[in-house]
Amino acid sequence: MNNMTLLSVDYGDKRTGIACCNNDGLLCFPVTVINDGYDKRVIEKVTEIAREKGAKKIVVGLPKNMDGTLGFRAEACREFAEKLGDYSGIETVLFDERLTTVMAHRALNVTDTRGKKRKAVVDALSAVMILEDYIKSQKNK
């Protein structure tokens, strides 16, 4: 885990949030939100960002249902992660992202972020939370 730059992806139909962490995994920060629903372009943009940041691994959020089962969204994310890994040549892993979007919305409630501004940041904030949870899970192994 040490000295590895990670990129995380909160993949969505219309918006995909991207976050990154520094080499020691202590600082996770939002990078951007890709406003595009076309997989091929999103994969190309994520790959470009991953290369720019020097990412050694890409963590894609897997939206499991609360009971742990995989629904339609999870299958779409799994397919996306597979294509992204093949295209980028960067190790790509799936990580359970249950509740990250809910937690991101709560955080934005605290800061009173509303409307268009909220839509613009919620996916990137979700990506940050996915990355933080992933790093914690790796430290606990």
Short mmCIF file of C-alpha atoms in Angstrom, two decimals:
data_model
loop_
_atom_site.label_atom_id
_atom_site.label_comp_id
_atom_site.label_asym_id
_atom_site.label_seq_id
_atom_site.Cartn_x
_atom_site.Cartn_y
_atom_site.Cartn_z
CA MET A 1 0.00 0.00 0.00
CA ASN A 2 2.83 2.42 0.76
CA ASN A 3 4.11 4.79 -1.89
CA MET A 4 1.42 3.92 -4.40
CA THR A 5 -0.70 6.57 -6.07
CA LEU A 6 -4.30 5.40 -6.33
CA LEU A 7 -7.16 6.74 -8.41
CA SER A 8 -10.79 6.05 -7.56
CA VAL A 9 -13.84 6.17 -9.78
CA ASP A 10 -17.47 6.69 -8.79
CA TYR A 11 -18.96 5.54 -12.11
CA GLY A 12 -22.39 6.80 -13.10
CA ASP A 13 -24.72 6.91 -16.11
CA LYS A 14 -24.19 10.62 -16.73
CA ARG A 15 -21.46 11.71 -14.28
CA THR A 16 -18.33 9.91 -13.10
CA GLY A 17 -16.45 11.22 -10.09
CA ILE A 18 -12.67 10.88 -9.91
CA ALA A 19 -10.46 11.14 -6.83
CA CYS A 20 -6.79 10.53 -6.17
CA CYS A 21 -4.49 10.02 -3.21
CA ASN A 22 -0.91 11.06 -2.67
CA ASN A 23 1.88 8.48 -2.54
CA ASP A 24 1.59 7.67 1.15
CA GLY A 25 -2.20 7.35 1.01
CA LEU A 26 -2.71 9.99 3.70
CA LEU A 27 -4.36 12.62 1.55
CA CYS A 28 -7.31 11.82 -0.71
CA PHE A 29 -8.68 14.62 -2.85
CA PRO A 30 -11.31 15.12 -5.57
CA VAL A 31 -9.89 15.46 -9.09
CA THR A 32 -12.87 16.05 -11.37
CA VAL A 33 -16.29 14.92 -12.48
CA ILE A 34 -16.53 13.62 -16.04
CA ASN A 35 -19.88 14.72 -17.48
CA ASP A 36 -20.31 12.09 -20.17
CA GLY A 37 -22.46 9.00 -20.47
CA TYR A 38 -20.48 7.30 -23.24
CA ASP A 39 -18.31 4.52 -21.76
CA LYS A 40 -15.55 4.67 -24.36
CA ARG A 41 -14.92 8.41 -23.78
CA VAL A 42 -15.14 8.02 -20.00
CA ILE A 43 -12.62 5.14 -20.10
CA GLU A 44 -10.27 7.25 -22.25
CA LYS A 45 -10.57 10.25 -19.88
CA VAL A 46 -10.06 8.14 -16.74
CA THR A 47 -7.00 6.50 -18.33
CA GLU A 48 -5.58 9.91 -19.25
CA ILE A 49 -6.07 11.18 -15.68
CA ALA A 50 -4.59 8.00 -14.19
CA ARG A 51 -1.47 8.37 -16.35
CA GLU A 52 -1.18 12.11 -15.52
CA LYS A 53 -1.35 11.31 -11.80
CA GLY A 54 0.98 8.29 -12.09
CA ALA A 55 -1.68 5.96 -10.62
CA LYS A 56 -0.54 2.37 -10.07
CA LYS A 57 -4.05 1.14 -9.27
CA ILE A 58 -7.60 2.27 -10.06
CA VAL A 59 -10.37 1.57 -7.54
CA VAL A 60 -13.86 1.49 -9.02
CA GLY A 61 -16.80 1.76 -6.64
CA LEU A 62 -19.11 -1.26 -6.70
CA PRO A 63 -22.63 -0.25 -5.63
CA LYS A 64 -23.87 -3.34 -3.81
CA ASN A 65 -27.41 -3.50 -2.50
CA MET A 66 -27.75 -3.13 1.27
CA ASP A 67 -28.16 -6.92 1.59
CA GLY A 68 -24.86 -7.44 -0.25
CA THR A 69 -26.37 -8.60 -3.54
CA LEU A 70 -25.39 -7.13 -6.90
CA GLY A 71 -27.98 -5.28 -8.94
CA PHE A 72 -28.01 -3.80 -12.43
CA ARG A 73 -25.77 -0.83 -11.44
CA ALA A 74 -23.17 -3.16 -9.92
CA GLU A 75 -23.04 -5.20 -13.12
CA ALA A 76 -22.56 -2.03 -15.17
CA CYS A 77 -19.70 -0.99 -12.83
CA ARG A 78 -18.10 -4.42 -13.05
CA GLU A 79 -18.19 -4.27 -16.87
CA PHE A 80 -16.83 -0.73 -16.83
CA ALA A 81 -13.95 -1.70 -14.49
CA GLU A 82 -13.03 -4.64 -16.72
CA LYS A 83 -12.96 -2.47 -19.86
CA LEU A 84 -11.02 0.25 -18.01
CA GLY A 85 -8.38 -2.22 -16.83
CA ASP A 86 -8.02 -3.71 -20.31
CA TYR A 87 -7.78 -0.30 -21.99
CA SER A 88 -5.49 1.40 -19.46
CA GLY A 89 -3.22 -1.52 -18.62
CA ILE A 90 -3.45 -0.33 -14.98
CA GLU A 91 -4.56 -2.75 -12.28
CA THR A 92 -8.24 -2.04 -11.67
CA VAL A 93 -10.13 -3.33 -8.62
CA LEU A 94 -13.75 -3.13 -7.50
CA PHE A 95 -14.55 -1.95 -3.98
CA ASP A 96 -17.89 -1.97 -2.13
CA GLU A 97 -19.17 1.59 -2.12
CA ARG A 98 -22.42 1.12 -0.21
CA LEU A 99 -23.50 4.38 1.42
CA THR A 100 -20.72 6.59 -0.01
CA THR A 101 -23.19 8.69 -2.01
CA VAL A 102 -25.42 8.99 1.06
CA MET A 103 -22.40 10.08 3.16
CA ALA A 104 -21.33 12.55 0.45
CA HIS A 105 -24.81 14.12 0.46
CA ARG A 106 -24.69 14.36 4.28
CA ALA A 107 -21.30 16.09 4.12
CA LEU A 108 -22.70 18.56 1.59
CA ASN A 109 -25.70 19.19 3.87
CA VAL A 110 -23.30 20.18 6.64
CA THR A 111 -21.58 22.68 4.32
CA ASP A 112 -24.98 23.81 2.96
CA THR A 113 -23.95 23.10 -0.64
CA ARG A 114 -27.05 23.18 -2.85
CA GLY A 115 -28.29 23.05 -6.45
CA LYS A 116 -25.94 22.89 -9.42
CA LYS A 117 -22.88 23.25 -7.22
CA ARG A 118 -23.96 20.17 -5.25
CA LYS A 119 -24.44 18.08 -8.41
CA ALA A 120 -20.98 19.13 -9.58
CA VAL A 121 -19.18 17.92 -6.45
CA VAL A 122 -21.17 15.00 -5.02
CA ASP A 123 -19.68 12.40 -7.38
CA ALA A 124 -16.10 13.56 -6.82
CA LEU A 125 -16.71 13.56 -3.06
CA SER A 126 -18.13 10.02 -3.33
CA ALA A 127 -14.95 9.00 -5.17
CA VAL A 128 -12.87 10.45 -2.30
CA MET A 129 -14.88 8.41 0.21
CA ILE A 130 -14.48 5.22 -1.85
CA LEU A 131 -10.73 5.78 -1.89
CA GLU A 132 -10.51 6.52 1.85
CA ASP A 133 -12.51 3.37 2.67
CA TYR A 134 -10.37 1.29 0.30
CA ILE A 135 -7.13 2.53 1.90
CA LYS A 136 -8.49 1.79 5.40
CA SER A 137 -9.50 -1.71 4.32
CA GLN A 138 -6.00 -2.39 2.97
CA LYS A 139 -4.37 -1.18 6.19
CA ASN A 140 -6.62 -3.51 8.20
CA LYS A 141 -5.59 -6.60 6.20
#
